[in-house]
Amino acid sequence: MKPVRLQPDTTYCMDIDQIIEKLLDARRVTILTGAGVSAASGVPTFRGQGGLWRQYRAEDLATPGAFARDPSLVWEWYGWRRELIASCRPNAAHEVIARWSRGFERCRVLTQNVDDLHARADTAGLVRLHGSIWELACWRGCGATWRDESVPLASSPPRCPRCGNLARPAVVWFGETLNPADLDAAFDACACDMFLTVGTSAIVHPAAGLVHEARRRGAFTAEINLDSTPASAHVDVALQGPAEQILAEIAARYESSPRDR
Ligand code: APR
């Protein structure tokens, strides 16, 4: 990935200061993450540069309709993503988030990422809103889900061990509803002092609505993203740049700040 140079102008420095101030006073912190958090680990994002696989967009493949039409094509895409992710390691953004997840009185990490890099960084209070690429489920919905970390994937979907129908990735596709328990946990986590949205294009709902819900409930809201997003104009602070650098900078200053407050 091309390194992006941060421009530490006055506004940027004041925004960082404000986030640190708020973190020092916060008891309940919620962090929503998207594909941008894993970009520095080498996991391709869905939108923007490198977001396409062959000529397909995520919206063309990550749907029940696409799987019904051509299970092998969708399977092949997930096989390609698995092979990439298998060699990826958590980066500085995952590590900072993992440390914070254990450091506040209550911290929730809501991720749209299916790569499990937050879990591998030992993140506490993690809600995987869109599931995991390392799990499979029965396509016909008999209720079976199971862990399957094989790389490479078999060339076509295996069979459900319970009912014999096709298996599918246990991820939430466009047009599908999130696990109700995860959605409840996400909305509960909007009751917080500080809500950080990191590395997400903020266009896929319901995740994209959470920052607004948190703001409505009185949270201080901040965004860290390479580009500006539909959320940028609505948060208290929007920092543009690589999450792995900005979070590391905030963490270094926050973690060395005196706590006698
Ligand atoms: N640091 C911060 N932000 C980054 C970085 C980085 N190093 N690299 C990329 N980004 C930003 C991009 O500018 C973009 O705004 O991360 C965002 C990634 O956006 P998407 O690819 O749309 O990913 P995400 O928001 O997670 O997508 C949501 O859509 O396709 C579905 O289910 C899939 O969970 C996914 C959902």
mmCIF file of C-alpha atoms and ligand atoms in Angstrom:
data_model
loop_
_atom_site.group_PDB
_atom_site.id
_atom_site.type_symbol
_atom_site.label_atom_id
_atom_site.label_comp_id
_atom_site.label_asym_id
_atom_site.label_seq_id
_atom_site.Cartn_x
_atom_site.Cartn_y
_atom_site.Cartn_z
ATOM 1 C CA MET A 1 0.000 0.000 0.000
ATOM 2 C CA LYS A 2 1.269 3.466 -0.880
ATOM 3 C CA PRO A 3 2.224 5.262 2.349
ATOM 4 C CA VAL A 4 0.136 8.333 3.032
ATOM 5 C CA ARG A 5 1.923 11.271 4.581
ATOM 6 C CA LEU A 6 0.091 12.858 7.478
ATOM 7 C CA GLN A 7 -0.112 16.603 7.401
ATOM 8 C CA PRO A 8 0.161 17.613 11.059
ATOM 9 C CA ASP A 9 -1.430 21.053 10.620
ATOM 10 C CA THR A 10 -2.956 23.005 13.507
ATOM 11 C CA THR A 11 -6.455 21.588 13.064
ATOM 12 C CA TYR A 12 -5.109 18.033 12.992
ATOM 13 C CA CYS A 13 -3.148 18.588 16.230
ATOM 14 C CA MET A 14 -6.142 20.196 17.960
ATOM 15 C CA ASP A 15 -8.372 17.299 16.886
ATOM 16 C CA ILE A 16 -5.897 14.760 18.283
ATOM 17 C CA ASP A 17 -5.708 16.748 21.535
ATOM 18 C CA GLN A 18 -9.491 16.763 21.773
ATOM 19 C CA ILE A 19 -9.738 12.993 21.253
ATOM 20 C CA ILE A 20 -7.122 12.388 23.958
ATOM 21 C CA GLU A 21 -8.969 14.706 26.372
ATOM 22 C CA LYS A 22 -12.217 12.835 25.747
ATOM 23 C CA LEU A 23 -10.547 9.432 26.091
ATOM 24 C CA LEU A 24 -9.072 10.470 29.432
ATOM 25 C CA ASP A 25 -12.568 11.266 30.722
ATOM 26 C CA ALA A 26 -14.379 8.353 29.059
ATOM 27 C CA ARG A 27 -15.605 5.293 30.917
ATOM 28 C CA ARG A 28 -17.561 3.693 28.065
ATOM 29 C CA VAL A 29 -15.867 3.611 24.669
ATOM 30 C CA THR A 30 -17.226 2.065 21.491
ATOM 31 C CA ILE A 31 -15.174 1.554 18.337
ATOM 32 C CA LEU A 32 -16.756 0.637 15.007
ATOM 33 C CA THR A 33 -14.324 -0.684 12.421
ATOM 34 C CA GLY A 34 -14.394 -1.454 8.716
ATOM 35 C CA ALA A 35 -12.096 -2.804 6.042
ATOM 36 C CA GLY A 36 -9.724 0.189 6.246
ATOM 37 C CA VAL A 37 -8.469 -1.054 9.636
ATOM 38 C CA SER A 38 -7.142 -4.202 7.977
ATOM 39 C CA ALA A 39 -5.772 -2.486 4.853
ATOM 40 C CA ALA A 40 -2.286 -2.097 6.334
ATOM 41 C CA SER A 41 -2.297 -5.841 7.070
ATOM 42 C CA GLY A 42 -2.779 -6.477 3.355
ATOM 43 C CA VAL A 43 -6.502 -7.312 3.343
ATOM 44 C CA PRO A 44 -8.146 -5.647 0.329
ATOM 45 C CA THR A 45 -10.950 -3.172 1.082
ATOM 46 C CA PHE A 46 -14.294 -3.544 -0.668
ATOM 47 C CA ARG A 47 -14.506 -0.080 -2.146
ATOM 48 C CA GLY A 48 -11.963 2.292 -3.560
ATOM 49 C CA GLN A 49 -8.550 1.294 -4.860
ATOM 50 C CA GLY A 50 -8.134 -2.468 -5.206
ATOM 51 C CA GLY A 51 -11.756 -3.074 -4.256
ATOM 52 C CA LEU A 52 -12.599 -5.198 -7.278
ATOM 53 C CA TRP A 53 -12.070 -8.926 -7.788
ATOM 54 C CA ARG A 54 -11.910 -9.545 -11.538
ATOM 55 C CA GLN A 55 -14.739 -7.323 -12.803
ATOM 56 C CA TYR A 56 -16.975 -7.928 -9.784
ATOM 57 C CA ARG A 57 -17.890 -5.557 -6.965
ATOM 58 C CA ALA A 58 -18.662 -6.940 -3.483
ATOM 59 C CA GLU A 59 -22.333 -6.120 -4.130
ATOM 60 C CA ASP A 60 -22.279 -8.487 -7.156
ATOM 61 C CA LEU A 61 -21.001 -11.461 -5.155
ATOM 62 C CA ALA A 62 -21.930 -11.075 -1.495
ATOM 63 C CA THR A 63 -25.640 -11.756 -1.919
ATOM 64 C CA PRO A 64 -27.876 -14.808 -1.544
ATOM 65 C CA GLY A 65 -28.951 -14.264 -5.171
ATOM 66 C CA ALA A 66 -25.362 -14.466 -6.424
ATOM 67 C CA PHE A 67 -24.765 -17.688 -4.469
ATOM 68 C CA ALA A 68 -28.042 -19.206 -5.724
ATOM 69 C CA ARG A 69 -27.099 -18.355 -9.340
ATOM 70 C CA ASP A 70 -23.466 -19.418 -9.223
ATOM 71 C CA PRO A 71 -22.246 -20.949 -5.937
ATOM 72 C CA SER A 72 -18.861 -21.839 -7.439
ATOM 73 C CA LEU A 73 -18.106 -18.249 -8.454
ATOM 74 C CA VAL A 74 -18.956 -16.876 -5.005
ATOM 75 C CA TRP A 75 -17.027 -19.734 -3.399
ATOM 76 C CA GLU A 76 -14.007 -18.933 -5.555
ATOM 77 C CA TRP A 77 -14.098 -15.281 -4.435
ATOM 78 C CA TYR A 78 -14.145 -16.326 -0.787
ATOM 79 C CA GLY A 79 -11.335 -18.804 -1.485
ATOM 80 C CA TRP A 80 -9.275 -15.938 -2.937
ATOM 81 C CA ARG A 81 -9.999 -13.717 0.070
ATOM 82 C CA ARG A 82 -9.146 -16.544 2.494
ATOM 83 C CA GLU A 83 -5.787 -17.148 0.871
ATOM 84 C CA LEU A 84 -4.945 -13.471 1.167
ATOM 85 C CA ILE A 85 -6.156 -13.141 4.754
ATOM 86 C CA ALA A 86 -4.431 -16.331 5.918
ATOM 87 C CA SER A 87 -1.044 -14.669 5.510
ATOM 88 C CA CYS A 88 -2.106 -11.353 7.131
ATOM 89 C CA ARG A 89 -1.242 -10.316 10.673
ATOM 90 C CA PRO A 90 -2.914 -7.718 12.912
ATOM 91 C CA ASN A 91 -1.407 -4.246 12.418
ATOM 92 C CA ALA A 92 -0.875 -1.300 14.767
ATOM 93 C CA ALA A 93 -4.555 -0.275 14.493
ATOM 94 C CA HIS A 94 -5.757 -3.711 15.672
ATOM 95 C CA GLU A 95 -3.187 -3.684 18.459
ATOM 96 C CA VAL A 96 -4.167 -0.252 19.799
ATOM 97 C CA ILE A 97 -7.853 -1.162 19.664
ATOM 98 C CA ALA A 98 -7.147 -4.456 21.453
ATOM 99 C CA ARG A 99 -5.261 -2.672 24.255
ATOM 100 C CA TRP A 100 -8.059 -0.148 24.684
ATOM 101 C CA SER A 101 -10.661 -2.929 24.622
ATOM 102 C CA ARG A 102 -9.167 -4.155 27.906
ATOM 103 C CA GLY A 103 -8.407 -0.765 29.410
ATOM 104 C CA PHE A 104 -11.724 1.062 29.789
ATOM 105 C CA GLU A 105 -14.446 0.335 32.299
ATOM 106 C CA ARG A 106 -16.516 -0.769 29.315
ATOM 107 C CA CYS A 107 -15.259 -0.989 25.752
ATOM 108 C CA ARG A 108 -17.074 -2.539 22.803
ATOM 109 C CA VAL A 109 -15.480 -3.155 19.429
ATOM 110 C CA LEU A 110 -18.043 -3.527 16.666
ATOM 111 C CA THR A 111 -16.463 -4.759 13.475
ATOM 112 C CA GLN A 112 -17.804 -5.216 9.984
ATOM 113 C CA ASN A 113 -14.662 -7.165 9.113
ATOM 114 C CA VAL A 114 -14.877 -10.902 8.654
ATOM 115 C CA ASP A 115 -11.086 -11.457 8.708
ATOM 116 C CA ASP A 116 -10.887 -12.182 12.485
ATOM 117 C CA LEU A 117 -7.795 -9.947 12.828
ATOM 118 C CA HIS A 118 -9.356 -8.166 15.840
ATOM 119 C CA ALA A 119 -9.841 -11.545 17.522
ATOM 120 C CA ARG A 120 -6.280 -12.538 16.677
ATOM 121 C CA ALA A 121 -5.073 -9.295 18.293
ATOM 122 C CA ASP A 122 -6.893 -10.459 21.459
ATOM 123 C CA THR A 123 -9.652 -7.843 21.439
ATOM 124 C CA ALA A 124 -12.149 -7.996 24.295
ATOM 125 C CA GLY A 125 -15.836 -7.088 23.923
ATOM 126 C CA LEU A 126 -15.784 -7.862 20.200
ATOM 127 C CA VAL A 127 -18.988 -8.032 18.146
ATOM 128 C CA ARG A 128 -18.497 -9.405 14.624
ATOM 129 C CA LEU A 129 -21.455 -7.788 12.918
ATOM 130 C CA HIS A 130 -20.889 -9.500 9.564
ATOM 131 C CA GLY A 131 -19.654 -12.882 10.821
ATOM 132 C CA SER A 132 -16.356 -14.599 10.045
ATOM 133 C CA ILE A 133 -14.797 -15.811 6.820
ATOM 134 C CA TRP A 134 -13.361 -18.695 8.868
ATOM 135 C CA GLU A 135 -16.790 -20.142 9.601
ATOM 136 C CA LEU A 136 -19.265 -21.937 7.354
ATOM 137 C CA ALA A 137 -23.016 -22.353 7.651
ATOM 138 C CA CYS A 138 -25.720 -24.427 6.013
ATOM 139 C CA TRP A 139 -27.003 -22.645 2.902
ATOM 140 C CA ARG A 140 -30.498 -24.034 3.401
ATOM 141 C CA GLY A 141 -30.587 -22.732 6.963
ATOM 142 C CA CYS A 142 -30.795 -25.954 9.024
ATOM 143 C CA GLY A 143 -28.955 -23.943 11.673
ATOM 144 C CA ALA A 144 -25.559 -25.665 11.460
ATOM 145 C CA THR A 145 -22.470 -23.427 11.628
ATOM 146 C CA TRP A 146 -18.936 -24.657 12.015
ATOM 147 C CA ARG A 147 -15.342 -23.473 12.008
ATOM 148 C CA ASP A 148 -13.371 -24.261 8.857
ATOM 149 C CA GLU A 149 -9.937 -22.721 8.458
ATOM 150 C CA SER A 150 -8.864 -24.690 5.387
ATOM 151 C CA VAL A 151 -6.688 -22.869 2.891
ATOM 152 C CA PRO A 152 -6.995 -23.305 0.001
ATOM 153 C CA LEU A 153 -10.710 -23.933 0.088
ATOM 154 C CA ALA A 154 -12.062 -26.924 -1.802
ATOM 155 C CA SER A 155 -12.874 -25.827 -5.363
ATOM 156 C CA SER A 156 -16.617 -26.031 -4.726
ATOM 157 C CA PRO A 157 -18.725 -25.652 -1.563
ATOM 158 C CA PRO A 158 -18.717 -28.708 0.725
ATOM 159 C CA ARG A 159 -21.872 -30.230 2.221
ATOM 160 C CA CYS A 160 -23.494 -29.333 5.521
ATOM 161 C CA PRO A 161 -22.506 -32.059 8.012
ATOM 162 C CA ARG A 162 -25.995 -31.975 9.562
ATOM 163 C CA CYS A 163 -28.376 -32.018 6.594
ATOM 164 C CA GLY A 164 -26.237 -32.581 3.498
ATOM 165 C CA ASN A 165 -27.153 -29.367 1.716
ATOM 166 C CA LEU A 166 -24.556 -26.940 0.355
ATOM 167 C CA ALA A 167 -22.349 -25.022 2.779
ATOM 168 C CA ARG A 168 -21.839 -21.252 2.506
ATOM 169 C CA PRO A 169 -19.560 -18.749 4.236
ATOM 170 C CA ALA A 170 -21.040 -17.777 7.631
ATOM 171 C CA VAL A 171 -21.003 -14.087 6.782
ATOM 172 C CA VAL A 172 -23.846 -11.613 6.464
ATOM 173 C CA TRP A 173 -24.566 -10.840 2.822
ATOM 174 C CA PHE A 174 -26.338 -7.851 1.296
ATOM 175 C CA GLY A 175 -30.071 -8.309 1.728
ATOM 176 C CA GLU A 176 -29.631 -10.462 4.857
ATOM 177 C CA THR A 177 -30.341 -9.410 8.406
ATOM 178 C CA LEU A 178 -27.700 -9.293 11.089
ATOM 179 C CA ASN A 179 -27.799 -11.737 13.975
ATOM 180 C CA PRO A 180 -30.355 -10.110 16.342
ATOM 181 C CA ALA A 181 -28.068 -10.559 19.384
ATOM 182 C CA ASP A 182 -25.224 -8.763 17.571
ATOM 183 C CA LEU A 183 -27.532 -5.959 16.501
ATOM 184 C CA ASP A 184 -28.818 -5.535 20.063
ATOM 185 C CA ALA A 185 -25.246 -5.484 21.369
ATOM 186 C CA ALA A 186 -24.332 -2.853 18.769
ATOM 187 C CA PHE A 187 -27.227 -0.576 19.689
ATOM 188 C CA ASP A 188 -26.512 -1.038 23.401
ATOM 189 C CA ALA A 189 -22.915 -0.013 22.715
ATOM 190 C CA CYS A 190 -24.151 3.297 21.263
ATOM 191 C CA ALA A 191 -24.805 4.365 24.861
ATOM 192 C CA CYS A 192 -21.222 5.450 25.422
ATOM 193 C CA ASP A 193 -19.041 8.465 26.194
ATOM 194 C CA MET A 194 -16.909 8.158 23.072
ATOM 195 C CA PHE A 195 -17.760 6.534 19.736
ATOM 196 C CA LEU A 196 -14.937 6.084 17.225
ATOM 197 C CA THR A 197 -15.652 5.031 13.643
ATOM 198 C CA VAL A 198 -12.497 3.775 11.955
ATOM 199 C CA GLY A 199 -11.724 2.682 8.395
ATOM 200 C CA THR A 200 -15.250 2.300 7.128
ATOM 201 C CA SER A 201 -16.819 3.975 4.107
ATOM 202 C CA ALA A 202 -19.914 4.430 6.318
ATOM 203 C CA ILE A 203 -22.396 3.494 3.630
ATOM 204 C CA VAL A 204 -23.490 -0.029 4.558
ATOM 205 C CA HIS A 205 -26.362 -0.154 7.034
ATOM 206 C CA PRO A 206 -27.137 -0.859 9.787
ATOM 207 C CA ALA A 207 -23.480 -0.341 10.820
ATOM 208 C CA ALA A 208 -23.380 3.074 9.126
ATOM 209 C CA GLY A 209 -26.251 4.310 11.313
ATOM 210 C CA LEU A 210 -24.543 3.503 14.625
ATOM 211 C CA VAL A 211 -22.421 6.641 14.827
ATOM 212 C CA HIS A 212 -25.562 8.764 14.428
ATOM 213 C CA GLU A 213 -27.311 6.759 17.135
ATOM 214 C CA ALA A 214 -24.345 7.260 19.472
ATOM 215 C CA ARG A 215 -24.342 10.995 18.769
ATOM 216 C CA ARG A 216 -28.085 11.154 19.399
ATOM 217 C CA ARG A 217 -27.451 9.532 22.788
ATOM 218 C CA GLY A 218 -24.825 12.121 23.687
ATOM 219 C CA ALA A 219 -21.520 10.440 22.794
ATOM 220 C CA PHE A 220 -18.528 12.378 21.577
ATOM 221 C CA THR A 221 -18.001 11.035 18.060
ATOM 222 C CA ALA A 222 -14.826 10.840 15.995
ATOM 223 C CA GLU A 223 -13.922 9.334 12.632
ATOM 224 C CA ILE A 224 -10.523 8.135 11.422
ATOM 225 C CA ASN A 225 -10.476 7.316 7.731
ATOM 226 C CA LEU A 226 -8.274 7.733 4.695
ATOM 227 C CA ASP A 227 -11.036 9.580 2.840
ATOM 228 C CA SER A 228 -13.974 11.663 3.836
ATOM 229 C CA THR A 229 -17.223 9.658 4.126
ATOM 230 C CA PRO A 230 -20.928 10.414 4.582
ATOM 231 C CA ALA A 231 -20.252 10.334 8.356
ATOM 232 C CA SER A 232 -17.475 12.951 8.255
ATOM 233 C CA ALA A 233 -19.744 15.980 8.354
ATOM 234 C CA HIS A 234 -21.727 14.604 11.306
ATOM 235 C CA VAL A 235 -18.995 13.657 13.767
ATOM 236 C CA ASP A 236 -17.358 15.971 16.300
ATOM 237 C CA VAL A 237 -13.917 15.280 14.881
ATOM 238 C CA ALA A 238 -12.963 13.747 11.514
ATOM 239 C CA LEU A 239 -9.309 12.854 11.023
ATOM 240 C CA GLN A 240 -8.176 11.942 7.536
ATOM 241 C CA GLY A 241 -5.266 9.530 7.278
ATOM 242 C CA PRO A 242 -4.203 5.917 7.828
ATOM 243 C CA ALA A 243 -5.796 4.403 10.930
ATOM 244 C CA GLU A 244 -2.668 2.463 11.841
ATOM 245 C CA GLN A 245 -0.650 5.688 12.069
ATOM 246 C CA ILE A 246 -3.264 7.939 13.658
ATOM 247 C CA LEU A 247 -4.332 5.395 16.289
ATOM 248 C CA ALA A 248 -0.698 4.679 17.145
ATOM 249 C CA GLU A 249 -0.081 8.411 17.584
ATOM 250 C CA ILE A 250 -3.173 8.886 19.767
ATOM 251 C CA ALA A 251 -2.332 5.784 21.811
ATOM 252 C CA ALA A 252 1.252 6.857 22.463
ATOM 253 C CA ARG A 253 0.070 10.201 23.871
ATOM 254 C CA TYR A 254 -3.041 8.905 25.631
ATOM 255 C CA GLU A 255 -1.233 6.025 27.300
ATOM 256 C CA SER A 256 1.532 8.286 28.612
ATOM 257 C CA SER A 257 -0.870 10.971 29.917
ATOM 258 C CA PRO A 258 -1.068 11.438 33.714
ATOM 259 C CA ARG A 259 -4.234 9.845 35.194
ATOM 260 C CA ASP A 260 -4.724 12.013 38.331
ATOM 261 C CA ARG A 261 -8.006 13.472 37.066
HETATM 262 N N1 APR B 1 -6.797 3.721 7.311
HETATM 263 C C1 APR B 1 -8.042 4.262 7.407
HETATM 264 N N2 APR B 1 -8.967 4.128 6.462
HETATM 265 C C2 APR B 1 -8.654 3.425 5.371
HETATM 266 C C3 APR B 1 -7.382 2.833 5.191
HETATM 267 C C4 APR B 1 -6.423 3.003 6.227
HETATM 268 N N3 APR B 1 -5.194 2.490 6.149
HETATM 269 N N4 APR B 1 -7.371 2.201 3.999
HETATM 270 C C5 APR B 1 -8.596 2.378 3.455
HETATM 271 N N5 APR B 1 -9.375 3.119 4.278
HETATM 272 C C6 APR B 1 -10.776 3.526 4.135
HETATM 273 C C7 APR B 1 -11.233 3.757 2.718
HETATM 274 O O1 APR B 1 -10.975 5.099 2.347
HETATM 275 C C8 APR B 1 -12.733 3.476 2.839
HETATM 276 O O2 APR B 1 -13.446 4.633 3.201
HETATM 277 O O3 APR B 1 -11.551 2.455 4.619
HETATM 278 C C9 APR B 1 -12.815 2.467 3.995
HETATM 279 C C10 APR B 1 -13.141 1.052 3.574
HETATM 280 O O4 APR B 1 -14.426 1.044 3.041
HETATM 281 P P1 APR B 1 -15.110 -0.267 2.443
HETATM 282 O O5 APR B 1 -14.190 -0.959 1.515
HETATM 283 O O6 APR B 1 -16.438 0.152 1.906
HETATM 284 O O7 APR B 1 -15.276 -1.212 3.722
HETATM 285 P P2 APR B 1 -16.410 -1.215 4.824
HETATM 286 O O8 APR B 1 -16.855 0.148 5.162
HETATM 287 O O9 APR B 1 -15.897 -2.079 5.915
HETATM 288 O O10 APR B 1 -17.579 -1.973 4.053
HETATM 289 C C11 APR B 1 -18.731 -2.299 4.775
HETATM 290 O O11 APR B 1 -19.591 -3.607 2.975
HETATM 291 O O12 APR B 1 -19.073 -5.053 1.241
HETATM 292 C C12 APR B 1 -19.616 -4.952 2.509
HETATM 293 O O13 APR B 1 -19.835 -6.622 4.148
HETATM 294 C C13 APR B 1 -18.872 -5.808 3.500
HETATM 295 O O14 APR B 1 -18.287 -5.340 5.790
HETATM 296 C C14 APR B 1 -18.296 -4.800 4.476
HETATM 297 C C15 APR B 1 -19.264 -3.637 4.345
#
